[in-house]
Short mmCIF file of C-alpha atoms in Angstrom, two decimals:
data_model
loop_
_atom_site.label_atom_id
_atom_site.label_comp_id
_atom_site.label_asym_id
_atom_site.label_seq_id
_atom_site.Cartn_x
_atom_site.Cartn_y
_atom_site.Cartn_z
CA MET A 1368 31.89 121.19 213.57
CA ILE A 1369 30.97 119.35 210.53
CA LYS A 1370 33.23 116.09 209.80
CA SER A 1371 32.89 116.25 206.01
CA LYS A 1372 35.78 117.14 203.79
CA ILE A 1373 34.04 120.51 202.70
CA ILE A 1374 33.29 122.85 205.67
CA HIS A 1375 32.48 125.92 203.44
CA PRO A 1376 29.12 126.99 204.74
CA GLU A 1377 27.87 128.53 201.49
CA LEU A 1378 29.08 125.80 199.20
CA LEU A 1379 27.37 123.01 201.57
CA GLY A 1380 24.09 125.05 201.42
CA ILE A 1381 24.08 125.31 197.69
CA LEU A 1382 25.00 121.66 197.28
CA ALA A 1383 22.08 120.77 199.35
CA LYS A 1384 19.77 122.67 196.91
CA CYS A 1385 20.97 120.58 193.92
CA GLY A 1386 18.59 118.10 192.48
CA HIS A 1387 18.91 115.52 189.70
CA LYS A 1388 20.14 117.09 186.47
CA THR A 1389 21.47 120.37 188.28
CA GLN A 1390 24.75 121.68 186.93
CA ILE A 1391 27.68 122.90 188.84
CA LEU A 1392 30.97 124.64 187.05
CA ILE A 1393 34.29 124.07 188.70
CA ALA A 1394 35.65 127.14 186.83
CA ASP A 1395 39.49 127.76 186.25
CA ALA A 1396 41.17 131.20 187.06
CA ASN A 1397 40.77 132.23 183.43
CA TYR A 1398 37.02 131.74 183.21
CA SER A 1399 34.96 134.94 183.29
CA PHE A 1400 32.72 133.74 186.22
CA VAL A 1401 30.12 136.85 186.11
CA THR A 1402 29.92 137.42 182.31
CA ASN A 1403 29.70 133.69 181.38
CA SER A 1404 27.14 132.49 183.76
CA SER A 1405 23.32 132.88 184.35
CA ASP A 1406 22.12 135.87 186.61
CA SER A 1407 20.52 133.20 188.66
CA THR A 1408 23.62 131.13 189.13
CA GLU A 1409 25.49 131.57 192.67
CA ILE A 1410 29.26 132.04 192.38
CA ILE A 1411 31.47 130.93 195.34
CA TYR A 1412 35.16 132.50 194.99
CA LEU A 1413 37.70 130.19 196.04
CA ASN A 1414 40.18 131.81 193.96
CA PHE A 1415 42.47 133.32 196.79
CA ALA A 1416 45.54 133.13 194.64
CA LYS A 1417 47.25 131.31 191.60
CA ASP A 1418 46.67 127.62 192.06
CA MET A 1419 44.92 127.99 195.29
CA LEU A 1420 42.37 126.09 195.32
CA PRO A 1421 43.22 123.85 192.39
CA ALA A 1422 40.11 122.47 190.50
CA THR A 1423 41.10 118.88 191.28
CA ALA A 1424 40.70 119.67 195.25
CA VAL A 1425 37.20 121.27 194.47
CA LEU A 1426 36.14 118.17 192.76
CA SER A 1427 37.62 115.73 195.11
CA GLY A 1428 35.54 117.25 197.86
CA ILE A 1429 32.28 117.75 195.84
CA VAL A 1430 32.28 114.14 194.67
CA GLU A 1431 32.04 112.97 198.17
CA LEU A 1432 28.81 114.80 198.74
CA ILE A 1433 26.94 114.33 195.31
CA ASN A 1434 26.75 111.76 192.55
CA VAL A 1435 27.71 113.06 189.20
CA GLU A 1436 26.03 111.69 186.15
CA SER A 1437 28.06 113.32 183.53
CA THR A 1438 30.58 115.93 182.92
CA ALA A 1439 31.53 118.41 180.07
CA MET A 1440 34.67 120.32 179.38
CA MET A 1441 35.43 123.04 176.63
CA ALA A 1442 37.18 121.20 173.63
CA TRP A 1443 40.83 122.22 173.17
CA PRO A 1444 43.17 122.58 170.31
CA GLN A 1445 44.52 119.26 168.96
CA ASP A 1446 47.98 120.21 169.90
CA PHE A 1447 47.25 120.99 173.42
CA ASP A 1448 48.11 118.40 176.11
CA ASN A 1449 45.13 118.68 178.65
CA THR A 1450 46.83 116.86 181.64
CA ILE A 1451 44.01 117.83 183.89
CA GLN A 1452 41.37 115.74 181.90
CA SER A 1453 43.07 112.51 183.20
CA GLU A 1454 43.23 113.82 186.68
CA TYR A 1455 39.45 114.61 186.53
CA LEU A 1456 38.83 111.04 185.33
CA ASN A 1457 40.88 109.56 188.14
CA ILE A 1458 38.70 111.48 190.67
CA LEU A 1459 35.35 110.56 189.14
CA GLU A 1460 33.82 107.31 189.48
CA ASP A 1461 34.10 104.88 186.77
CA GLY A 1462 31.46 105.14 183.88
CA VAL A 1463 30.93 109.05 184.39
CA GLU A 1464 30.64 110.37 180.77
CA MET A 1465 32.95 113.25 179.92
CA ASN A 1466 31.79 115.33 176.99
CA LEU A 1467 33.83 117.81 175.08
CA LEU A 1468 31.76 120.69 173.91
CA GLU A 1469 32.75 123.67 171.53
CA ARG A 1470 33.39 127.04 173.11
CA ALA A 1471 30.10 128.51 172.16
CA ASP A 1472 28.19 125.27 173.24
CA PHE A 1473 30.02 125.21 176.54
CA TYR A 1474 29.27 128.80 177.48
CA SER A 1475 25.60 128.03 176.51
CA ALA A 1476 25.46 125.20 178.80
CA VAL A 1477 27.04 127.09 181.73
CA LYS A 1478 24.46 130.02 181.19
CA SER A 1479 21.56 127.83 181.25
CA ASP A 1480 19.12 127.96 184.03
CA ASP A 1481 20.15 124.48 185.07
CA THR A 1482 23.49 125.70 186.34
CA LEU A 1483 23.03 126.63 190.01
CA LEU A 1484 26.61 127.01 191.21
CA VAL A 1485 29.92 128.20 189.70
CA VAL A 1486 32.72 127.46 191.93
CA ALA A 1487 35.74 129.95 190.96
CA THR A 1488 39.19 128.33 191.84
CA GLY A 1489 42.68 129.34 191.50
CA GLU A 1490 43.31 126.81 188.84
CA THR A 1491 45.80 128.26 186.40
CA ARG A 1492 45.72 125.39 183.81
CA ARG A 1493 44.03 126.21 180.58
CA PHE A 1494 40.89 124.51 179.50
CA ALA A 1495 40.23 123.44 183.21
CA ASN A 1496 36.68 124.23 183.36
CA LEU A 1497 34.60 121.17 184.32
CA LEU A 1498 30.75 121.32 184.34
CA LEU A 1499 29.12 118.63 186.31
CA THR A 1500 25.67 117.34 186.01
CA VAL A 1501 24.24 116.21 189.36
CA GLY A 1502 23.04 112.40 189.37
CA PRO A 1503 20.24 110.80 191.42
CA VAL A 1504 20.82 109.28 194.79
CA ILE A 1505 20.33 105.58 194.17
CA SER A 1506 19.87 103.49 197.31
#
């Protein structure tokens, strides 16, 4: 039995394939996983029910296994209180850049050949999609 926080075999295998600059999308329950990702992107469905698994739990597990160089979220309306952004920032290491991309730019980034993995979560909060860029291992 693996002792890491994450024990999902497919997720571990795909994370092991990631190199520097590879992208991983942690997608909320509203994201259209199939139509807004590349044909070569692997999708892991962890969206068993609403709010199972939350995106923050997925991020917490992933950051124990890879370095995150930067992140991106889809920009949200000015009058929207995006509470999950601060939760993500608390999970990520200090200094990890978080960019806000307009909708079309966000979809283009996710659809790029650099995105190896989409993790479909049950996160029901709006604008909770988080695109990670894998950082190098520095020893």
